[in-house]
Short mmCIF file of C-alpha atoms and ligand atoms in Angstrom, two decimals:
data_model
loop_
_atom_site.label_atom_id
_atom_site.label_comp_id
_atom_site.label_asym_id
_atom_site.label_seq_id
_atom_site.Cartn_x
_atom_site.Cartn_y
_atom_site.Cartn_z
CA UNK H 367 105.00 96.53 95.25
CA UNK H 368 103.52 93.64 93.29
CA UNK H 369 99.78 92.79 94.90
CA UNK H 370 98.45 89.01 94.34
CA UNK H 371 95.32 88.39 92.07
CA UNK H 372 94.13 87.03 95.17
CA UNK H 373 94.50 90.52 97.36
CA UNK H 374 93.01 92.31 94.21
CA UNK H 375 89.24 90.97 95.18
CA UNK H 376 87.67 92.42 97.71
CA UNK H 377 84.35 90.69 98.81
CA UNK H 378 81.88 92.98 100.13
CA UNK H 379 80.17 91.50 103.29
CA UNK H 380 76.81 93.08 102.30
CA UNK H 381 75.27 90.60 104.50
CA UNK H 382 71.91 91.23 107.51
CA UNK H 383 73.92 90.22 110.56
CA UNK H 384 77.22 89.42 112.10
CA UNK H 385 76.07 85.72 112.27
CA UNK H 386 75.60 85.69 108.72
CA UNK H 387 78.75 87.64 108.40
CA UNK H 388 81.01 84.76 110.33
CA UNK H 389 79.43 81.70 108.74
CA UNK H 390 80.33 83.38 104.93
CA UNK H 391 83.82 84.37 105.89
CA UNK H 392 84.14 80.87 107.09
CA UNK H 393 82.65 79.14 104.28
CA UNK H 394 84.78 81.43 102.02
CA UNK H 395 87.95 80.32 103.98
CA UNK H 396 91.48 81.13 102.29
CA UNK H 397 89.90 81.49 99.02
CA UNK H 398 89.55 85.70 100.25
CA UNK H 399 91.79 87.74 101.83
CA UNK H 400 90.43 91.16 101.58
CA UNK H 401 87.06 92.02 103.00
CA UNK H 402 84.60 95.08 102.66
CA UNK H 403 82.44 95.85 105.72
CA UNK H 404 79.96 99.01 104.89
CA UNK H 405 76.49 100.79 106.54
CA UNK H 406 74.65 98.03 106.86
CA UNK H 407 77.38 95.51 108.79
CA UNK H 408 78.71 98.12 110.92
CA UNK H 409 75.77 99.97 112.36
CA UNK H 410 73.94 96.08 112.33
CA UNK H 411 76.25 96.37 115.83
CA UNK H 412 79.66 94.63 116.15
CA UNK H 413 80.16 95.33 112.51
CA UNK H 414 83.60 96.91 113.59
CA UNK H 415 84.15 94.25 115.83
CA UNK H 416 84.04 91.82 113.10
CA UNK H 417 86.39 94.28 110.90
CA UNK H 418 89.15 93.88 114.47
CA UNK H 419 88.93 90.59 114.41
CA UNK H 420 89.25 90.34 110.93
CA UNK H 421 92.85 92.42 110.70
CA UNK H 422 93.47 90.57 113.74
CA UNK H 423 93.37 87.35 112.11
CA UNK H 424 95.39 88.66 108.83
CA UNK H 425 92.98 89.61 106.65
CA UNK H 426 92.28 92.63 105.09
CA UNK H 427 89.82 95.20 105.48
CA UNK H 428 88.27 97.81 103.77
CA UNK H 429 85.88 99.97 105.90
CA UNK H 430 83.55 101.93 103.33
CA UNK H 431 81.68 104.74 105.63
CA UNK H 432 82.06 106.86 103.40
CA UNK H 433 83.34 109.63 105.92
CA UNK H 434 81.81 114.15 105.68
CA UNK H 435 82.08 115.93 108.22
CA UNK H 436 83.63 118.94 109.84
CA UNK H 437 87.09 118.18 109.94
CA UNK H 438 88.28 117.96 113.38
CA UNK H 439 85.57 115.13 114.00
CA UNK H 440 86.78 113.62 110.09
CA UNK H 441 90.12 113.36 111.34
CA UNK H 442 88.98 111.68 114.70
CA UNK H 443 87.07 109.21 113.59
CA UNK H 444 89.97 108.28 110.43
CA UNK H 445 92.14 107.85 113.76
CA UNK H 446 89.58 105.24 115.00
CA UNK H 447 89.73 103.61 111.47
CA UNK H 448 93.63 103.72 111.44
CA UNK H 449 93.87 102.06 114.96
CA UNK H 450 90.76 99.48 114.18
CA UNK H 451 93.55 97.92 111.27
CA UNK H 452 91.74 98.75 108.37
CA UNK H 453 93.81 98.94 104.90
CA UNK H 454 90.77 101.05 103.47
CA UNK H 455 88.71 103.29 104.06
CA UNK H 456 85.95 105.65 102.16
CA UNK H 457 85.70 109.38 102.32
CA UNK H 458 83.52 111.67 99.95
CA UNK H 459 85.92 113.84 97.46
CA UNK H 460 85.12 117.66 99.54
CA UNK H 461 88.24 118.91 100.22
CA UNK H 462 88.18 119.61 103.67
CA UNK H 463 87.49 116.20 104.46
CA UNK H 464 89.87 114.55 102.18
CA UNK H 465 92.46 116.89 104.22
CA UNK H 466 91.32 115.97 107.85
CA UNK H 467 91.01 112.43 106.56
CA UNK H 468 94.89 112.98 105.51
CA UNK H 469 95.92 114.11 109.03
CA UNK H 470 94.04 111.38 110.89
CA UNK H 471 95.70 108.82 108.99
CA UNK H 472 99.15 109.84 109.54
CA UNK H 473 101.51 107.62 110.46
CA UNK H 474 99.57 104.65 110.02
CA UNK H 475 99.11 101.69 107.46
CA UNK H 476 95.71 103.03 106.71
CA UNK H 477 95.09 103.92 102.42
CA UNK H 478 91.99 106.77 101.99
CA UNK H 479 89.77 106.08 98.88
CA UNK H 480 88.14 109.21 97.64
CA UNK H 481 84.65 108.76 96.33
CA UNK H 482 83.94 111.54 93.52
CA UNK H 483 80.31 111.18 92.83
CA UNK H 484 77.96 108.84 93.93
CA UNK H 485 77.16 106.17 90.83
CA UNK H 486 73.55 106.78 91.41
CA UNK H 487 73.65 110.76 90.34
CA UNK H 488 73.44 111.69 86.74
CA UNK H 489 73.81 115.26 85.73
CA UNK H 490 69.95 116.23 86.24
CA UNK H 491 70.65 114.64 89.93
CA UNK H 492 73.67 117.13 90.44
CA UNK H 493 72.02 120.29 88.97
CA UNK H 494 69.53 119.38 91.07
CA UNK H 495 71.37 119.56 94.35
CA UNK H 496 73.23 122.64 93.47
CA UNK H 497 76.07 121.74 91.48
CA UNK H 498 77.27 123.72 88.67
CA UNK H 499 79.65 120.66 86.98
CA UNK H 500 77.86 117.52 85.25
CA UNK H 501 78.55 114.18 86.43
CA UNK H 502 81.97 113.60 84.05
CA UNK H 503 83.60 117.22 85.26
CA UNK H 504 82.92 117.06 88.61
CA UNK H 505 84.56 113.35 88.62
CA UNK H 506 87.41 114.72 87.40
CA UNK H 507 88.08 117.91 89.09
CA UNK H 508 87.20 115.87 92.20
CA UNK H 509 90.06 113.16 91.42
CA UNK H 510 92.45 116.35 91.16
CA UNK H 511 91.98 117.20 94.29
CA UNK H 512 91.96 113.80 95.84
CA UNK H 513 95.51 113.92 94.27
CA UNK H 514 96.66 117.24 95.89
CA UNK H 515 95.16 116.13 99.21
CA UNK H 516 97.01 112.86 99.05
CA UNK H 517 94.39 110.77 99.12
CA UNK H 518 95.92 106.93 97.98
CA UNK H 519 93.11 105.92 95.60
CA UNK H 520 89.80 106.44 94.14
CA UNK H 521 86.64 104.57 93.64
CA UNK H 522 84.47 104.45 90.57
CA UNK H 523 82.83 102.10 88.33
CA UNK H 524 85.26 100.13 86.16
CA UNK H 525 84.02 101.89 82.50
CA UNK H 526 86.04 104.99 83.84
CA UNK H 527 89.04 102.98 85.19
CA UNK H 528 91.07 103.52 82.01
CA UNK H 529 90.39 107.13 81.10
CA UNK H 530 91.00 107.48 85.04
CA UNK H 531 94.26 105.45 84.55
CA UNK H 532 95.46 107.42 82.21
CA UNK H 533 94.82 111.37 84.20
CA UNK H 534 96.11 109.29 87.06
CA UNK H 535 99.43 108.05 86.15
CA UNK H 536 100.56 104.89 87.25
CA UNK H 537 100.27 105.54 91.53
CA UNK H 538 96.42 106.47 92.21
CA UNK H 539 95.28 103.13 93.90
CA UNK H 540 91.61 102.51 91.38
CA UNK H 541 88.79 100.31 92.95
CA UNK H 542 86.18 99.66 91.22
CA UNK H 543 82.50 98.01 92.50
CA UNK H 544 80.47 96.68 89.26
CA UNK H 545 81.84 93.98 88.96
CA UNK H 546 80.27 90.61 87.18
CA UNK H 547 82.23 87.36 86.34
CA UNK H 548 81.03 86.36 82.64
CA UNK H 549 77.59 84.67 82.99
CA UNK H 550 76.58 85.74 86.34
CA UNK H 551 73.63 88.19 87.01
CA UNK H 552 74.25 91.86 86.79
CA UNK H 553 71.40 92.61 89.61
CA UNK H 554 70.81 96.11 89.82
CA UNK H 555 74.66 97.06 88.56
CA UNK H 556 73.50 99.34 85.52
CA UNK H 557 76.85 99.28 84.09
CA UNK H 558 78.74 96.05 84.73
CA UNK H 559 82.70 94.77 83.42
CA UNK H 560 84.05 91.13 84.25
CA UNK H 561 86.77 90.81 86.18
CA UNK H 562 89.44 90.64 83.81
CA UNK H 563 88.27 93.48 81.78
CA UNK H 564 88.08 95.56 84.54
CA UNK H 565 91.62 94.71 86.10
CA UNK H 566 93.15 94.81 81.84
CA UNK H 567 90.96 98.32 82.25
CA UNK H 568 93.30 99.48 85.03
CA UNK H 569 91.53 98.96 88.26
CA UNK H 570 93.89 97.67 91.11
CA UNK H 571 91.29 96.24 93.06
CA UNK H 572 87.68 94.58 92.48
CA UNK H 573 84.61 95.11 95.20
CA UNK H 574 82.26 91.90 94.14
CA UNK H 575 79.58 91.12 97.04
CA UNK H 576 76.45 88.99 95.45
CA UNK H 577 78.17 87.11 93.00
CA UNK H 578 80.61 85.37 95.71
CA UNK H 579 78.05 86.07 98.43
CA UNK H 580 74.85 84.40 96.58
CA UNK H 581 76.76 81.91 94.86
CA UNK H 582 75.48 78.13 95.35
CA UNK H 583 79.66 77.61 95.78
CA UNK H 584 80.90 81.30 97.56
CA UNK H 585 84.42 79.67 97.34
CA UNK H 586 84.26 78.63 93.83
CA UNK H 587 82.93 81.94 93.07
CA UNK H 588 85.63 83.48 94.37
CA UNK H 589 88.27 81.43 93.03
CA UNK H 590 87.25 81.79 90.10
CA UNK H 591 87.16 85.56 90.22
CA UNK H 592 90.95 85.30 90.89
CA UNK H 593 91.24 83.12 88.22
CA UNK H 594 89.78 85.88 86.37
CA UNK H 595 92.27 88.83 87.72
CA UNK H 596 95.01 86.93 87.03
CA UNK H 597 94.11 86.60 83.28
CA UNK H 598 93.19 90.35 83.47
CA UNK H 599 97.06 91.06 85.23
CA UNK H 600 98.53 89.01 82.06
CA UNK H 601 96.93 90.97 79.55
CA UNK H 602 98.35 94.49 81.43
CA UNK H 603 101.81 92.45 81.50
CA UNK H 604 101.20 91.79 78.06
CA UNK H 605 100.44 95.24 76.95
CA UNK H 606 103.24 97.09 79.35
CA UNK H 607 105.85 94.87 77.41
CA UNK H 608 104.69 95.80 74.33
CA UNK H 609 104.76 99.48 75.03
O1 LIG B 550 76.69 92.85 95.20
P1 LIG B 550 77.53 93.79 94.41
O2 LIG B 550 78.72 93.11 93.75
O3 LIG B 550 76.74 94.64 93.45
O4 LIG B 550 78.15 94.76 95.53
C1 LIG B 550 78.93 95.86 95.18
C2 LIG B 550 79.40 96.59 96.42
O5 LIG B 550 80.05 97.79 96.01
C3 LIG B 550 78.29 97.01 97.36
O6 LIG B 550 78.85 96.97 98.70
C4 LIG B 550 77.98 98.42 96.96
O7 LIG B 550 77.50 99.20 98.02
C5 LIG B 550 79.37 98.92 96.54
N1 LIG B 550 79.32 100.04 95.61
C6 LIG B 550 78.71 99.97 94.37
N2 LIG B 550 78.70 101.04 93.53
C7 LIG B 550 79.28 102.17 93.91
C8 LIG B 550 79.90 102.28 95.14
C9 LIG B 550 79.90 101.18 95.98
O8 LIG B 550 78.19 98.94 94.01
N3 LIG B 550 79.28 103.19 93.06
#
Protein backbone atom coordinates (compact mmCIF):
# COMPACT_ATOMS: atom_id res chain seq x y z
CA UNK A 1 0.00 0.00 0.00
CA UNK A 2 1.38 3.34 -1.15
CA UNK A 3 1.34 5.93 2.10
CA UNK A 4 1.20 9.87 1.19
CA UNK A 5 4.27 12.15 2.05
CA UNK A 6 1.72 13.77 3.98
CA UNK A 7 0.80 10.49 6.33
CA UNK A 8 4.66 9.91 6.53
CA UNK A 9 5.04 12.97 9.27
CA UNK A 10 4.01 12.42 12.36
CA UNK A 11 3.95 15.57 14.67
CA UNK A 12 4.61 14.84 18.16
CA UNK A 13 2.19 16.83 20.46
CA UNK A 14 4.96 17.29 23.08
CA UNK A 15 2.97 20.09 24.34
CA UNK A 16 2.05 21.15 28.67
CA UNK A 17 -1.71 20.81 28.37
CA UNK A 18 -4.68 19.68 26.41
CA UNK A 19 -5.50 23.42 25.78
CA UNK A 20 -2.29 23.88 24.25
CA UNK A 21 -2.76 20.59 22.57
CA UNK A 22 -6.26 21.76 20.71
CA UNK A 23 -5.20 25.27 19.76
CA UNK A 24 -1.82 23.57 17.79
CA UNK A 25 -3.81 20.86 16.13
CA UNK A 26 -6.06 23.61 15.06
CA UNK A 27 -3.59 26.00 13.94
CA UNK A 28 -1.86 23.06 12.14
CA UNK A 29 -5.23 22.25 10.37
CA UNK A 30 -5.05 19.80 7.22
CA UNK A 31 -1.49 20.49 6.81
CA UNK A 32 -1.06 17.03 9.49
CA UNK A 33 -2.71 14.04 9.53
CA UNK A 34 -0.85 11.85 11.83
CA UNK A 35 -0.34 12.80 15.43
CA UNK A 36 1.96 11.50 18.36
CA UNK A 37 0.53 11.82 21.89
CA UNK A 38 3.28 10.46 24.62
CA UNK A 39 3.92 10.68 28.80
CA UNK A 40 3.56 13.96 29.16
CA UNK A 41 -0.03 14.59 27.10
CA UNK A 42 -1.58 11.56 28.34
CA UNK A 43 -0.97 11.44 32.05
CA UNK A 44 -1.39 15.71 31.75
CA UNK A 45 -5.24 14.07 32.01
CA UNK A 46 -7.52 13.76 28.92
CA UNK A 47 -4.43 13.09 26.94
CA UNK A 48 -6.31 9.89 25.63
CA UNK A 49 -9.28 11.76 25.29
CA UNK A 50 -7.68 14.02 22.91
CA UNK A 51 -6.04 10.82 21.04
CA UNK A 52 -10.38 9.53 20.72
CA UNK A 53 -11.26 12.45 19.47
CA UNK A 54 -8.53 12.67 17.29
CA UNK A 55 -9.22 9.04 15.39
CA UNK A 56 -12.64 10.13 15.76
CA UNK A 57 -12.23 13.00 13.62
CA UNK A 58 -9.89 11.01 10.94
CA UNK A 59 -6.72 11.57 11.97
CA UNK A 60 -4.15 9.45 12.93
CA UNK A 61 -2.63 8.53 16.04
CA UNK A 62 0.31 7.20 17.38
CA UNK A 63 0.20 6.50 21.18
CA UNK A 64 3.99 6.18 22.37
CA UNK A 65 3.72 4.65 26.14
CA UNK A 66 6.11 2.76 25.58
CA UNK A 67 4.30 -0.40 27.13
CA UNK A 68 6.57 -3.43 30.03
CA UNK A 69 4.86 -5.22 31.92
CA UNK A 70 3.77 -8.68 32.89
CA UNK A 71 1.97 -9.85 30.08
CA UNK A 72 -1.52 -10.46 30.92
CA UNK A 73 -1.78 -6.66 32.05
CA UNK A 74 0.55 -5.81 28.47
CA UNK A 75 -2.02 -7.39 26.55
CA UNK A 76 -4.91 -5.55 28.45
CA UNK A 77 -3.93 -2.39 28.24
CA UNK A 78 -2.79 -2.95 24.04
CA UNK A 79 -6.67 -3.89 24.01
CA UNK A 80 -7.44 -0.40 25.46
CA UNK A 81 -5.03 1.10 22.80
CA UNK A 82 -6.63 -1.03 19.96
CA UNK A 83 -10.24 0.08 20.93
CA UNK A 84 -9.07 3.93 21.73
CA UNK A 85 -8.27 3.95 17.48
CA UNK A 86 -4.78 4.35 17.64
CA UNK A 87 -2.66 3.29 14.37
CA UNK A 88 0.52 3.16 16.74
CA UNK A 89 1.59 2.29 19.52
CA UNK A 90 5.13 1.83 21.54
CA UNK A 91 6.27 -1.23 23.39
CA UNK A 92 9.93 -1.91 24.71
CA UNK A 93 11.69 -4.89 22.54
CA UNK A 94 11.47 -7.83 25.83
CA UNK A 95 9.95 -10.56 24.41
CA UNK A 96 7.27 -11.30 26.57
CA UNK A 97 5.83 -8.08 26.06
CA UNK A 98 6.23 -7.80 22.40
CA UNK A 99 4.12 -11.25 22.56
CA UNK A 100 1.25 -10.06 24.92
CA UNK A 101 1.36 -6.82 22.98
CA UNK A 102 0.77 -9.26 19.79
CA UNK A 103 -2.30 -10.94 21.36
CA UNK A 104 -3.94 -7.74 22.58
CA UNK A 105 -3.84 -6.32 19.28
CA UNK A 106 -5.45 -9.02 17.45
CA UNK A 107 -7.94 -8.41 15.27
CA UNK A 108 -7.67 -4.85 15.21
CA UNK A 109 -6.23 -1.96 12.95
CA UNK A 110 -3.73 -1.28 15.63
CA UNK A 111 0.45 -1.49 14.20
CA UNK A 112 3.04 -2.27 17.46
CA UNK A 113 6.41 -0.36 17.18
CA UNK A 114 9.14 -2.11 19.04
CA UNK A 115 11.60 0.16 20.74
CA UNK A 116 15.15 -1.69 20.95
CA UNK A 117 17.18 0.56 23.12
CA UNK A 118 16.51 3.71 24.45
CA UNK A 119 18.65 6.56 22.28
CA UNK A 120 19.89 7.90 25.51
CA UNK A 121 22.00 4.52 26.55
CA UNK A 122 25.43 4.02 25.19
CA UNK A 123 27.25 0.85 25.89
CA UNK A 124 28.77 2.00 29.42
CA UNK A 125 24.84 2.80 30.18
CA UNK A 126 23.90 -0.92 29.27
CA UNK A 127 26.85 -2.67 31.04
CA UNK A 128 25.84 -0.71 33.60
CA UNK A 129 22.34 -1.99 34.05
CA UNK A 130 23.25 -5.55 33.50
CA UNK A 131 23.45 -6.15 29.98
CA UNK A 132 25.94 -8.32 28.45
CA UNK A 133 25.40 -6.87 24.51
CA UNK A 134 26.65 -3.16 23.60
CA UNK A 135 24.30 -0.75 22.30
CA UNK A 136 24.68 -1.92 18.29
CA UNK A 137 24.09 -5.91 19.24
CA UNK A 138 21.49 -5.59 21.44
CA UNK A 139 19.62 -3.30 18.67
CA UNK A 140 19.86 -5.89 16.50
CA UNK A 141 19.14 -9.04 18.24
CA UNK A 142 16.25 -7.01 19.67
CA UNK A 143 14.83 -6.15 16.01
CA UNK A 144 15.04 -10.10 15.45
CA UNK A 145 12.85 -10.75 17.80
CA UNK A 146 10.48 -7.92 17.20
CA UNK A 147 10.33 -9.79 13.81
CA UNK A 148 9.51 -13.31 15.21
CA UNK A 149 6.99 -11.75 17.59
CA UNK A 150 5.30 -9.93 14.77
CA UNK A 151 5.71 -6.78 15.86
CA UNK A 152 4.82 -4.25 12.52
CA UNK A 153 7.71 -1.80 12.92
CA UNK A 154 10.54 -0.44 14.81
CA UNK A 155 11.71 2.83 16.09
CA UNK A 156 15.21 4.23 16.02
CA UNK A 157 17.07 7.20 15.07
CA UNK A 158 17.26 7.73 11.30
CA UNK A 159 21.44 7.06 11.03
CA UNK A 160 20.42 3.30 11.55
CA UNK A 161 17.36 3.38 9.20
CA UNK A 162 19.36 2.02 6.25
CA UNK A 163 21.55 -0.65 7.78
CA UNK A 164 18.07 -1.47 9.56
CA UNK A 165 16.45 -1.42 6.04
CA UNK A 166 18.54 -3.60 4.75
CA UNK A 167 18.37 -6.74 7.93
CA UNK A 168 14.74 -5.79 7.61
CA UNK A 169 13.70 -6.42 4.17
CA UNK A 170 11.30 -4.38 2.58
CA UNK A 171 7.99 -5.00 5.32
CA UNK A 172 9.36 -3.82 8.91
CA UNK A 173 7.36 -0.47 9.25
CA UNK A 174 10.86 2.10 10.36
CA UNK A 175 10.04 5.37 12.35
CA UNK A 176 12.42 7.38 13.09
CA UNK A 177 12.40 10.63 15.79
CA UNK A 178 15.59 13.00 15.02
CA UNK A 179 14.41 14.59 12.71
CA UNK A 180 15.53 18.38 11.52
CA UNK A 181 14.39 20.16 8.26
CA UNK A 182 17.72 21.84 6.78
CA UNK A 183 18.37 25.06 8.79
CA UNK A 184 16.29 24.50 11.76
CA UNK A 185 17.75 23.91 15.31
CA UNK A 186 18.82 20.48 16.28
CA UNK A 187 17.88 21.18 20.19
CA UNK A 188 19.05 18.49 22.21
CA UNK A 189 18.77 15.74 19.10
CA UNK A 190 22.56 14.57 19.32
CA UNK A 191 22.34 12.95 16.06
CA UNK A 192 19.97 14.67 13.64
CA UNK A 193 18.99 13.76 9.50
CA UNK A 194 16.56 16.12 7.40
CA UNK A 195 13.67 14.86 6.28
CA UNK A 196 14.49 13.74 2.99
CA UNK A 197 17.60 12.05 3.98
CA UNK A 198 15.99 10.22 6.44
CA UNK A 199 12.89 9.02 4.29
CA UNK A 200 15.89 8.36 0.96
CA UNK A 201 17.57 6.49 4.27
CA UNK A 202 14.58 4.14 4.49
CA UNK A 203 12.43 5.33 7.28
CA UNK A 204 8.60 5.04 6.50
CA UNK A 205 7.61 7.52 8.85
CA UNK A 206 9.12 10.85 10.51
CA UNK A 207 8.29 11.86 14.44
CA UNK A 208 9.18 15.88 14.26
CA UNK A 209 7.62 17.79 17.44
CA UNK A 210 9.64 21.32 18.02
CA UNK A 211 10.39 22.15 14.66
CA UNK A 212 6.51 22.21 13.56
CA UNK A 213 5.51 22.81 17.17
CA UNK A 214 7.92 26.00 17.86
CA UNK A 215 7.78 27.21 14.50
CA UNK A 216 6.72 31.08 14.11
CA UNK A 217 4.41 29.31 11.04
CA UNK A 218 3.53 25.43 12.61
CA UNK A 219 1.70 24.99 9.21
CA UNK A 220 4.43 26.14 7.04
CA UNK A 221 6.68 24.06 9.01
CA UNK A 222 4.90 21.27 8.35
CA UNK A 223 4.27 21.70 4.84
CA UNK A 224 7.31 22.09 4.20
CA UNK A 225 8.43 18.92 5.91
CA UNK A 226 6.17 17.13 3.35
CA UNK A 227 7.62 18.97 0.81
CA UNK A 228 10.68 17.48 2.08
CA UNK A 229 9.40 13.60 2.19
CA UNK A 230 8.21 13.82 -0.99
CA UNK A 231 11.67 14.77 -2.44
CA UNK A 232 13.09 12.04 -0.09
CA UNK A 233 10.16 9.33 -1.72
CA UNK A 234 11.58 10.47 -5.34
CA UNK A 235 15.01 9.77 -4.66
CA UNK A 236 13.91 5.93 -3.24
CA UNK A 237 11.73 5.86 -6.61
CA UNK A 238 14.71 6.92 -8.25
CA UNK A 239 17.06 4.44 -6.82
CA UNK A 240 14.40 1.27 -6.84
CA UNK A 241 14.24 1.90 -10.73
CA UNK A 242 17.65 1.88 -11.11
CA UNK A 243 18.18 -1.33 -9.24
O1 LIG B 1 10.96 17.92 19.34
P1 LIG B 1 11.56 16.72 18.69
O2 LIG B 1 11.41 16.71 17.18
O3 LIG B 1 12.98 16.46 19.12
O4 LIG B 1 10.65 15.51 19.23
C1 LIG B 1 10.96 14.19 18.93
C2 LIG B 1 9.94 13.26 19.54
O5 LIG B 1 10.39 11.92 19.36
C3 LIG B 1 9.75 13.42 21.04
O6 LIG B 1 8.37 13.10 21.31
C4 LIG B 1 10.66 12.41 21.65
O7 LIG B 1 10.22 11.94 22.89
C5 LIG B 1 10.59 11.28 20.61
N1 LIG B 1 11.75 10.40 20.63
C6 LIG B 1 13.04 10.85 20.39
N2 LIG B 1 14.09 9.99 20.41
C7 LIG B 1 13.88 8.70 20.66
C8 LIG B 1 12.60 8.22 20.89
C9 LIG B 1 11.54 9.11 20.87
O8 LIG B 1 13.24 12.02 20.16
N3 LIG B 1 14.91 7.88 20.65
Amino acid sequence: MTVSARDRLIVALDLPDLAAAHDMIARLGDSVSFYKIGMELAYAGAGLDLARALAGAGKKVFIDLKLHDIPNTVERATRQLAQLGATFATVHAYPQTMAAARKGAADSNLKLLAVTVMTSYDDADLAEAGYAFGVRDLIARRARQAQAAGIDGLVMSPEEAEAMRAMLGPDTIIVTPGVRPAGAAAGDQKRVMTPTLAIAAGADHLVVGRPVTEAADPKAAAEAIVAEIGEGLAIRGKRNTAA
